[in-house]
Short mmCIF file of C-alpha atoms in Angstrom, two decimals:
data_model
loop_
_atom_site.label_atom_id
_atom_site.label_comp_id
_atom_site.label_asym_id
_atom_site.label_seq_id
_atom_site.Cartn_x
_atom_site.Cartn_y
_atom_site.Cartn_z
CA MET A 1 0.01 -0.08 -0.01
CA SER A 2 1.26 3.30 -0.83
CA LEU A 3 1.86 6.34 1.36
CA PHE A 4 1.02 8.57 -1.40
CA LYS A 5 -2.06 9.17 -3.64
CA ILE A 6 -2.51 10.74 -6.96
CA ARG A 7 -4.82 13.37 -7.40
CA GLU A 8 -7.75 12.17 -9.78
CA PHE A 9 -7.89 14.34 -13.10
CA TRP A 10 -10.52 12.43 -14.95
CA THR A 11 -12.56 9.12 -14.65
CA THR A 12 -15.53 7.40 -16.17
CA GLN A 13 -17.26 4.20 -15.80
CA SER A 14 -18.04 1.57 -18.59
CA GLU A 15 -21.04 -0.61 -18.57
CA ASP A 16 -20.93 -3.50 -15.94
CA ASP A 17 -21.52 -6.22 -18.72
CA GLU A 18 -18.24 -4.89 -20.97
CA TYR A 19 -14.93 -6.83 -20.82
CA PHE A 20 -11.50 -5.21 -21.65
CA ASP A 21 -8.11 -6.18 -21.90
CA GLN A 22 -4.58 -4.50 -22.55
CA ASN A 23 -5.46 -3.92 -26.19
CA SER A 24 -8.72 -1.99 -25.70
CA LEU A 25 -7.39 1.47 -24.71
CA ILE A 26 -5.15 3.99 -26.52
CA THR A 27 -4.28 7.44 -26.41
CA THR A 28 -3.75 9.48 -29.51
CA THR A 29 -4.11 13.21 -30.79
CA LEU A 30 -5.98 12.25 -33.99
CA ASN A 31 -4.75 15.12 -35.89
CA SER A 32 -5.48 17.47 -33.25
CA ASP A 33 -3.79 19.46 -30.53
CA SER A 34 -6.07 17.82 -27.92
CA ASP A 35 -5.61 14.16 -26.57
CA PHE A 36 -8.22 11.52 -27.14
CA ILE A 37 -8.95 8.31 -25.40
CA ILE A 38 -10.21 5.50 -27.50
CA SER A 39 -11.59 2.46 -25.94
CA GLY A 40 -12.95 -0.73 -27.50
CA SER A 41 -14.72 -3.49 -25.33
CA GLN A 42 -14.98 -6.92 -26.24
CA SER A 43 -18.87 -6.38 -26.39
CA GLY A 44 -18.37 -4.60 -29.65
CA VAL A 45 -18.83 -0.80 -28.27
CA LEU A 46 -16.18 1.58 -29.60
CA ARG A 47 -15.83 5.06 -27.63
CA ILE A 48 -13.72 8.11 -28.21
CA PHE A 49 -13.57 10.50 -25.49
CA LYS A 50 -11.77 13.88 -25.12
CA PRO A 51 -10.81 14.32 -21.51
CA SER A 52 -11.57 17.93 -19.89
CA SER A 53 -11.81 19.24 -16.41
CA GLU A 54 -12.67 22.31 -14.23
CA LEU A 55 -11.52 23.81 -10.95
CA THR A 56 -14.23 24.46 -8.54
CA GLU A 57 -14.15 27.51 -5.88
CA ASN A 58 -12.81 24.96 -3.28
CA ASP A 59 -9.70 23.90 -5.74
CA GLY A 60 -11.67 20.74 -6.33
CA ILE A 61 -11.79 19.04 -9.71
CA ILE A 62 -14.69 18.37 -12.08
CA GLY A 63 -13.52 15.53 -14.10
CA TYR A 64 -15.84 13.83 -16.50
CA SER A 65 -18.81 15.51 -18.52
CA ALA A 66 -21.27 14.31 -20.80
CA THR A 67 -19.62 16.41 -23.69
CA ASP A 68 -16.47 14.44 -23.07
CA LEU A 69 -17.85 11.40 -24.90
CA LEU A 70 -17.53 12.16 -28.50
CA ILE A 71 -18.25 8.91 -30.13
CA GLU A 72 -20.10 5.74 -28.89
CA LYS A 73 -20.52 3.46 -31.65
CA ILE A 74 -22.12 -0.29 -31.41
CA LEU A 75 -20.32 -2.45 -33.93
CA ASN A 76 -21.98 -5.80 -32.77
CA VAL A 77 -19.10 -7.58 -33.10
CA PRO A 78 -16.13 -8.09 -30.23
CA ILE A 79 -13.39 -5.56 -30.45
CA LEU A 80 -10.01 -7.50 -30.03
CA GLN A 81 -7.91 -4.41 -30.62
CA ILE A 82 -7.77 -0.87 -31.56
CA GLY A 83 -4.60 1.33 -32.80
CA CYS A 84 -3.97 4.31 -34.51
CA GLY A 85 -1.59 5.29 -37.65
CA ARG A 86 -1.25 6.63 -41.17
CA LEU A 87 -3.17 3.99 -42.92
CA VAL A 88 -4.44 5.62 -45.97
CA SER A 89 -2.67 6.10 -49.34
CA GLY A 90 -1.76 9.58 -49.98
CA SER A 91 -2.73 11.12 -46.57
CA GLN A 92 -0.55 12.29 -43.66
CA ASN A 93 -3.74 12.10 -41.07
CA LEU A 94 -4.11 9.47 -38.34
CA GLN A 95 -6.70 6.83 -38.90
CA ILE A 96 -8.20 4.31 -36.21
CA ALA A 97 -7.83 0.56 -37.02
CA VAL A 98 -10.52 -1.73 -35.27
CA LEU A 99 -9.77 -5.44 -35.34
CA HIS A 100 -12.49 -8.10 -35.11
CA PRO A 101 -12.29 -11.67 -35.08
CA ARG A 102 -12.65 -11.94 -38.63
CA LEU A 103 -12.35 -8.37 -39.95
CA LEU A 104 -9.93 -5.24 -39.85
CA SER A 105 -11.55 -1.96 -40.12
CA ILE A 106 -10.01 1.53 -40.75
CA TYR A 107 -12.09 4.48 -39.62
CA THR A 108 -11.30 8.18 -39.29
CA LEU A 109 -12.82 10.89 -37.06
CA LYS A 110 -14.99 13.39 -38.81
CA SER A 111 -16.44 16.77 -37.23
CA LYS A 112 -19.03 18.98 -38.18
CA GLU A 113 -19.03 22.49 -36.66
CA GLY A 114 -22.38 23.57 -35.16
CA ALA A 115 -24.05 26.91 -34.55
CA THR A 116 -24.03 26.59 -30.57
CA GLU A 117 -20.90 25.89 -28.13
CA HIS A 118 -22.08 22.26 -27.87
CA GLY A 119 -23.17 22.00 -31.39
CA THR A 120 -20.32 20.18 -32.73
CA GLN A 121 -21.15 16.62 -34.24
CA HIS A 122 -18.59 13.94 -34.22
CA TYR A 123 -18.99 10.86 -36.34
CA LEU A 124 -16.92 7.92 -37.67
CA GLU A 125 -16.34 7.23 -41.46
CA LEU A 126 -15.40 3.89 -42.62
CA LEU A 127 -12.83 3.97 -45.12
CA TYR A 128 -11.98 0.21 -46.18
CA GLU A 129 -11.92 -3.00 -44.74
CA HIS A 130 -9.79 -6.10 -44.92
CA SER A 131 -11.70 -9.63 -44.52
CA LEU A 132 -9.69 -12.02 -42.49
CA ARG A 133 -9.85 -15.92 -43.38
CA ARG A 134 -8.27 -16.87 -40.15
CA SER A 135 -9.73 -16.04 -36.71
CA SER A 136 -7.54 -12.99 -35.46
CA ALA A 137 -5.54 -12.61 -32.05
CA ASN A 138 -3.91 -9.04 -32.33
CA PHE A 139 -2.24 -6.77 -34.63
CA VAL A 140 0.91 -4.44 -34.57
CA ILE A 141 1.30 -1.31 -36.69
CA GLY A 142 4.27 0.24 -38.04
CA GLN A 143 6.70 1.51 -40.99
CA PHE A 144 7.47 -2.17 -41.92
CA GLY A 145 10.55 -2.22 -44.49
CA GLY A 146 11.75 1.28 -43.84
CA SER A 147 8.76 2.82 -45.04
CA GLN A 148 8.28 6.82 -44.85
CA ASN A 149 5.35 8.72 -43.78
CA ARG A 150 2.97 5.56 -43.76
CA ASP A 151 2.06 2.84 -41.65
CA PHE A 152 1.36 -0.93 -42.36
CA ILE A 153 -0.50 -3.34 -40.37
CA CYS A 154 0.66 -7.08 -39.35
CA VAL A 155 -2.36 -9.24 -37.86
CA GLN A 156 -1.54 -12.29 -36.01
CA SER A 157 -4.18 -15.24 -36.09
CA LEU A 158 -4.78 -17.99 -33.49
CA ASP A 159 -2.97 -20.40 -35.37
CA GLY A 160 0.14 -18.63 -35.69
CA MET A 161 -0.33 -16.94 -39.10
CA LEU A 162 0.94 -13.50 -39.83
CA SER A 163 -1.03 -11.44 -42.26
CA PHE A 164 0.46 -7.99 -43.62
CA PHE A 165 -1.34 -5.01 -45.06
CA GLU A 166 -0.01 -2.14 -46.82
CA GLN A 167 -2.67 0.27 -46.12
CA GLU A 168 -5.67 -0.67 -48.52
CA SER A 169 -3.64 -3.82 -50.14
CA PHE A 170 -3.05 -7.20 -48.81
CA THR A 171 1.01 -7.94 -49.00
CA PHE A 172 1.44 -11.57 -47.88
CA SER A 173 1.13 -14.08 -45.13
CA CYS A 174 3.53 -16.59 -43.48
CA PHE A 175 3.49 -18.84 -40.46
CA VAL A 176 5.62 -18.14 -37.40
CA PRO A 177 7.77 -21.42 -36.33
CA ASP A 178 7.67 -22.82 -32.74
CA PHE A 179 4.23 -21.56 -32.39
CA LEU A 180 1.60 -22.91 -29.82
CA LEU A 181 -0.69 -19.93 -28.58
CA PRO A 182 -0.74 -16.53 -29.90
CA GLY A 183 0.98 -14.02 -27.73
CA PRO A 184 1.95 -10.27 -27.77
CA ILE A 185 3.85 -8.92 -30.72
CA ALA A 186 5.83 -5.76 -31.22
CA TYR A 187 7.88 -4.11 -34.14
CA VAL A 188 11.28 -2.61 -33.68
CA LYS A 189 11.81 0.20 -36.15
CA LYS A 190 15.57 0.64 -35.68
CA THR A 191 16.31 -3.10 -36.61
CA ASP A 192 13.36 -3.85 -38.78
CA HIS A 193 12.13 -6.61 -36.47
CA PHE A 194 9.31 -8.36 -35.43
CA VAL A 195 9.37 -9.35 -31.58
CA THR A 196 7.09 -12.07 -30.10
CA SER A 197 7.06 -15.07 -27.66
CA SER A 198 7.54 -18.79 -28.77
CA SER A 199 6.09 -21.97 -27.15
CA SER A 200 9.30 -22.49 -25.30
CA TRP A 201 9.22 -19.37 -23.39
CA CYS A 202 11.76 -17.52 -25.55
CA ILE A 203 11.57 -14.04 -27.11
CA VAL A 204 12.39 -14.27 -30.80
CA ALA A 205 12.94 -11.60 -33.40
CA TYR A 206 12.11 -12.08 -37.06
CA LYS A 207 13.57 -9.59 -39.85
CA TYR A 208 10.71 -8.27 -42.03
CA LYS A 209 12.83 -9.09 -45.09
CA LEU A 210 12.91 -12.56 -44.28
CA LEU A 211 9.25 -13.01 -43.37
CA SER A 212 8.28 -11.44 -46.77
CA GLU A 213 10.65 -13.82 -48.40
CA ALA A 214 8.95 -16.86 -46.83
CA GLY A 215 5.32 -15.49 -47.37
CA GLU A 216 2.81 -16.18 -49.65
CA LYS A 217 0.64 -13.56 -51.89
CA SER A 218 -2.42 -15.60 -51.08
CA GLU A 219 -4.05 -16.15 -47.86
CA GLU A 220 -5.86 -19.43 -49.05
CA LYS A 221 -2.60 -21.10 -49.63
CA VAL A 222 0.15 -20.71 -47.04
CA ASN A 223 2.77 -23.32 -46.73
CA SER A 224 3.45 -23.75 -42.83
CA SER A 225 6.35 -25.87 -43.55
CA VAL A 226 8.74 -23.25 -44.85
CA LYS A 227 11.47 -22.59 -42.07
CA ILE A 228 12.06 -18.98 -40.82
CA ASP A 229 15.28 -18.63 -38.73
CA CYS A 230 15.06 -15.78 -36.02
CA ASP A 231 17.66 -13.39 -36.05
CA TRP A 232 18.19 -13.62 -32.08
CA SER A 233 16.25 -15.36 -29.22
CA PHE A 234 16.31 -14.76 -25.34
CA ASN A 235 15.26 -17.34 -23.02
CA LEU A 236 12.72 -15.89 -20.31
CA GLY A 237 11.62 -18.97 -18.66
CA GLU A 238 8.15 -17.66 -18.31
CA ALA A 239 5.18 -16.70 -20.24
CA VAL A 240 4.98 -13.12 -21.69
CA ILE A 241 1.89 -11.02 -20.78
CA ASP A 242 2.84 -7.97 -22.96
CA ILE A 243 5.92 -6.24 -24.97
CA TYR A 244 6.38 -2.51 -25.65
CA VAL A 245 9.06 -1.07 -27.69
CA ILE A 246 10.64 2.34 -26.69
CA ASP A 247 12.38 4.26 -29.39
CA ASP A 248 15.07 6.64 -28.15
CA PHE A 249 15.51 8.98 -31.16
CA ILE A 250 18.14 11.28 -29.49
CA ASN A 251 20.70 8.29 -28.71
CA LYS A 252 19.59 6.09 -31.47
CA GLU A 253 18.73 3.47 -29.30
CA ALA A 254 15.65 1.12 -29.16
CA TRP A 255 14.57 -0.81 -25.94
CA ILE A 256 12.15 -3.79 -25.59
CA MET A 257 10.04 -3.96 -22.33
CA LEU A 258 8.74 -7.34 -21.56
CA LEU A 259 6.12 -8.04 -18.90
CA GLY A 260 6.49 -11.59 -17.75
CA GLU A 261 4.46 -13.37 -14.95
CA ARG A 262 6.87 -12.47 -12.21
CA ASN A 263 9.41 -10.33 -13.50
CA LEU A 264 9.91 -7.00 -15.85
CA TYR A 265 12.63 -7.13 -18.40
CA CYS A 266 14.14 -4.66 -20.33
CA LEU A 267 16.13 -5.85 -23.54
CA LYS A 268 18.26 -4.01 -26.04
CA TYR A 269 17.34 -3.84 -29.62
CA ASN A 270 19.94 -6.75 -30.18
CA GLY A 271 18.43 -9.10 -27.65
CA LYS A 272 20.97 -8.41 -24.74
CA LEU A 273 19.57 -8.15 -21.17
CA LYS A 274 19.89 -4.35 -19.97
CA PHE A 275 18.01 -5.15 -16.76
CA MET A 276 15.08 -7.10 -15.06
CA LYS A 277 13.29 -6.75 -11.99
CA ARG A 278 11.31 -8.90 -9.89
CA LEU A 279 7.61 -8.31 -9.01
CA ASP A 280 6.16 -9.42 -5.58
CA TYR A 281 2.63 -9.69 -7.16
CA SER A 282 0.97 -11.04 -10.23
CA PRO A 283 0.64 -8.31 -12.99
CA ILE A 284 -2.06 -8.05 -15.45
CA CYS A 285 -0.81 -5.44 -17.80
CA PHE A 286 1.62 -2.56 -18.04
CA HIS A 287 2.15 0.56 -20.02
CA THR A 288 5.67 2.29 -20.87
CA TYR A 289 5.89 5.95 -21.20
CA VAL A 290 8.99 8.22 -21.43
CA LEU A 291 9.51 11.14 -18.83
CA ASP A 292 9.89 13.37 -22.42
CA MET A 293 13.19 12.76 -23.61
CA LYS A 294 13.52 16.36 -24.60
CA ILE A 295 14.01 17.06 -20.55
CA SER A 296 16.20 14.11 -19.50
CA ASN A 297 19.33 15.14 -17.73
CA SER A 298 21.62 13.34 -19.93
CA ASN A 299 20.33 14.55 -23.23
CA THR A 300 19.29 18.27 -22.58
CA GLU A 301 22.95 19.45 -23.45
CA LYS A 302 22.77 17.56 -26.65
CA GLU A 303 19.42 19.01 -27.49
CA LEU A 304 20.04 22.67 -26.68
CA GLY A 305 23.28 24.04 -27.23
CA ILE A 306 24.78 27.42 -25.74
CA ASN A 307 27.70 29.50 -27.37
CA LEU A 308 29.16 32.04 -25.34
CA LEU A 309 31.23 34.56 -27.65
CA VAL A 310 33.38 37.34 -25.29
CA ASN A 311 34.59 40.20 -27.27
CA PRO A 312 38.16 41.18 -25.71
CA ASP A 313 37.58 44.63 -27.05
CA LEU A 314 35.60 46.88 -24.41
CA LYS A 315 33.30 49.43 -25.44
CA LEU A 316 32.21 52.76 -24.05
CA SER A 317 29.47 52.09 -21.80
CA THR A 318 25.96 53.42 -22.27
CA PHE A 319 24.19 52.17 -19.14
CA GLU A 320 23.61 54.13 -15.81
CA SER A 321 25.64 53.12 -12.73
CA ASN A 322 26.64 54.47 -9.28
CA LEU A 323 30.25 55.15 -10.36
CA LYS A 324 31.54 58.82 -10.17
CA ASP A 325 33.56 58.38 -13.37
CA ILE A 326 30.68 57.60 -15.67
CA GLU A 327 31.96 59.04 -18.85
CA ASN A 328 35.05 56.67 -19.09
CA GLN A 329 33.03 53.72 -17.82
CA GLN A 330 33.53 50.61 -20.25
CA MET A 331 31.42 47.53 -21.03
CA CYS A 332 31.98 44.03 -22.28
CA VAL A 333 29.84 42.66 -25.19
CA ILE A 334 29.01 38.80 -25.16
CA SER A 335 27.26 37.44 -27.87
CA ILE A 336 24.94 34.23 -26.77
CA GLU A 337 23.97 31.80 -29.34
CA ILE A 338 21.06 29.32 -28.61
CA LEU A 339 21.44 26.18 -30.66
CA PRO A 340 18.21 23.96 -30.40
CA GLN A 341 18.20 20.48 -31.99
CA ILE A 342 14.72 19.89 -31.40
CA PRO A 343 11.61 22.36 -31.01
CA PHE A 344 11.02 23.56 -27.53
CA GLU A 345 7.90 25.31 -26.15
CA GLU A 346 9.33 27.67 -23.98
CA VAL A 347 12.85 28.69 -23.40
CA GLN A 348 14.20 31.29 -20.63
CA ILE A 349 17.86 32.30 -20.67
CA SER A 350 19.23 34.01 -17.51
CA VAL A 351 22.49 35.73 -17.21
CA ALA A 352 24.25 35.85 -13.62
CA VAL A 353 27.27 37.96 -12.42
CA LEU A 354 28.44 38.73 -9.10
CA ARG A 355 27.98 42.21 -7.57
CA PRO A 356 29.29 45.06 -8.28
CA LEU A 357 29.34 43.69 -12.03
CA LYS A 358 25.76 43.99 -13.53
CA ALA A 359 24.49 42.30 -16.82
CA SER A 360 21.88 43.59 -19.19
CA PRO A 361 19.44 42.12 -20.35
CA GLN A 362 19.38 39.56 -17.48
CA VAL A 363 16.52 37.33 -18.78
CA LYS A 364 15.32 36.49 -22.23
CA PHE A 365 12.41 34.76 -23.01
CA TYR A 366 11.63 32.50 -26.31
CA ASN A 367 8.24 30.56 -27.42
CA ASN A 368 8.29 27.82 -29.89
CA LEU A 369 12.06 27.76 -30.40
CA ASN A 370 13.13 25.56 -33.17
CA GLU A 371 16.09 27.30 -34.86
CA LYS A 372 19.32 29.02 -34.10
CA THR A 373 18.95 32.26 -32.48
CA SER A 374 21.23 34.69 -30.43
CA PHE A 375 21.27 37.93 -28.67
CA THR A 376 23.87 40.41 -27.29
CA CYS A 377 24.43 40.72 -23.34
CA TYR A 378 26.33 43.77 -21.97
CA VAL A 379 28.38 43.61 -18.37
CA PHE A 380 29.60 46.60 -16.97
CA LEU A 381 30.71 47.94 -13.33
CA ASP A 382 27.83 49.31 -11.52
CA ALA A 383 29.63 50.26 -8.22
CA ALA A 384 33.01 50.66 -6.77
CA PHE A 385 33.28 47.59 -4.72
CA GLU A 386 35.68 44.67 -4.51
CA ILE A 387 35.26 42.34 -7.46
CA PRO A 388 34.69 38.68 -5.99
CA SER A 389 34.84 36.91 -9.44
CA LEU A 390 34.89 37.73 -13.05
CA SER A 391 32.78 34.47 -13.79
CA MET A 392 29.84 35.01 -15.81
CA GLU A 393 27.11 32.05 -15.97
CA VAL A 394 24.27 31.47 -18.28
CA SER A 395 21.47 29.38 -17.41
CA ALA A 396 18.88 28.02 -20.11
CA THR A 397 15.39 26.54 -18.54
CA VAL A 398 13.37 24.54 -20.84
CA ILE A 399 9.90 24.09 -20.74
CA THR A 400 8.73 20.72 -22.64
CA ASN A 401 5.29 19.35 -23.82
CA LEU A 402 4.83 17.67 -20.47
CA GLY A 403 5.30 21.06 -18.46
CA LEU A 404 8.39 20.15 -16.74
CA PRO A 405 11.40 22.22 -16.42
CA LYS A 406 15.04 21.21 -17.04
CA THR A 407 18.05 23.49 -16.70
CA ILE A 408 21.32 23.56 -18.33
CA CYS A 409 24.20 26.01 -17.55
CA LYS A 410 27.18 27.50 -19.03
CA SER A 411 30.22 29.67 -17.76
CA THR A 412 32.76 31.89 -19.08
CA MET A 413 35.33 34.17 -17.81
CA LEU A 414 35.21 37.93 -18.71
CA PRO A 415 38.20 40.07 -19.34
CA MET A 416 40.31 41.35 -16.65
CA LYS A 417 40.63 44.90 -17.89
CA LEU A 418 36.84 45.47 -17.52
CA VAL A 419 37.67 46.08 -13.75
CA LEU A 420 41.12 47.31 -13.86
CA ASP A 421 42.78 50.26 -15.04
CA SER A 422 46.32 50.24 -16.53
CA CYS A 423 49.25 52.51 -15.33
CA GLN A 424 52.64 52.85 -16.28
CA ALA A 425 55.37 51.09 -14.34
CA GLN A 426 57.05 52.97 -11.57
CA LYS A 427 61.15 52.82 -11.51
CA GLU A 428 61.39 54.50 -8.11
CA SER A 429 58.99 53.67 -5.42
CA GLN A 430 57.91 56.15 -2.49
CA HIS A 431 57.99 53.58 0.32
CA LYS A 432 60.72 51.05 0.86
CA ILE A 433 60.72 48.21 3.18
CA THR A 434 64.23 46.38 4.11
CA LEU A 435 64.14 43.03 6.00
CA ASN A 436 67.24 41.96 7.85
CA ILE A 437 67.53 38.62 9.17
CA ASN A 438 69.91 37.80 11.95
CA HIS A 439 69.14 34.25 12.52
CA SER A 440 71.13 31.35 10.82
CA PRO A 441 68.92 29.20 8.42
CA VAL A 442 67.76 25.91 9.59
CA SER A 443 69.54 22.98 7.97
CA LEU A 444 68.11 20.60 5.45
CA ALA A 445 68.80 17.74 7.90
CA THR A 446 66.20 19.17 10.21
CA LEU A 447 63.66 19.98 7.59
CA PHE A 448 63.84 16.48 5.79
CA PRO A 449 65.34 14.18 8.15
CA GLY A 450 63.97 11.35 6.50
CA GLU A 451 65.46 11.78 2.89
CA LEU A 452 68.81 12.72 4.02
CA SER A 453 69.29 9.78 6.45
CA GLU A 454 68.97 7.30 3.53
#
């Protein structure tokens, strides 16, 4: 039991006679700036929600409202899985894939604006369907074979046959070796592999190219005796409940997360074990999410670069200060370059120096920063105090899509002549100090007895 409780943002309840599994719920944007929740029950009810909430006067949260339910469609056949991707030729929009026991349907969400605030009508439009000759179990969506800007679908049947569909067209079918019962299947884009579990409780990976070479162009006559070799396998020793693939585009890595009956595994894309964690309970399902790769500590400096260019030549200051000799006051010019490698929603640049130094401007804001930009900062002496340090620190605080801040810092040294005045060397001093020593120096044997004794 946890000591901490989460704050409920939004919740809704389904009918009592409806059943769901780990393939019955997804979240997607559906070509919009908002998030949508799509659920499909095994009773054949497809729902699309657009979550919203309101704050009350007592700082409470009003979650679900009737307007959050955009679509509720009864399909009269069980829904085994739902997915989302670019599934229509020539279109970059996202469509909804719905898997039934003998049918694969592709829908798109349409909206019709109304005259009032709540008058917008939403409806599902059926784009195309694929009839399945074998009873299906699940499917996976991905850019198979290195395709760009379009997604394909692989449907796994109850007897171990994989059927591949390139959007509106059927491509080929093949049987997976060492098959007993259908299990979870995932696609690794980095290596173009399909990862699934075998009857011997092993995780196996098959190359898409090998599957296509062993496949048949017709679903009616598929040779199940064709042997397909896996690229790698990993022995788990237990049944697999679910598989997720995490793509790290920054480090160009891919991680395969596996949920077993008693353990949680993480494999590299080549089948090597990264880590495992034993669970003290029997899990039902799991979901992986990234804490926004744009704000991770190890990657922030790679995604947002800062260059500091200090001009060694000082200029006459144009700022007001508390110095008496304002006319001869000088300032240092620093050019600050911001180099984003990925888009950032909000970036705040802060410049800090120790008093009596002063920087102008001290803060700079950027919204939707996605390209190189720069600005000029000026540092000058503001008062006639002792200078503790000539270091200048520039920090960049980024706000990402999740609303979490991360900060990176970079420092540089200001030129010495900003705070010192040059003068001519004096040959004769006005004051002299003479030191006379009448004691004999200490012998080296007394200072270093160990070294001289050897």
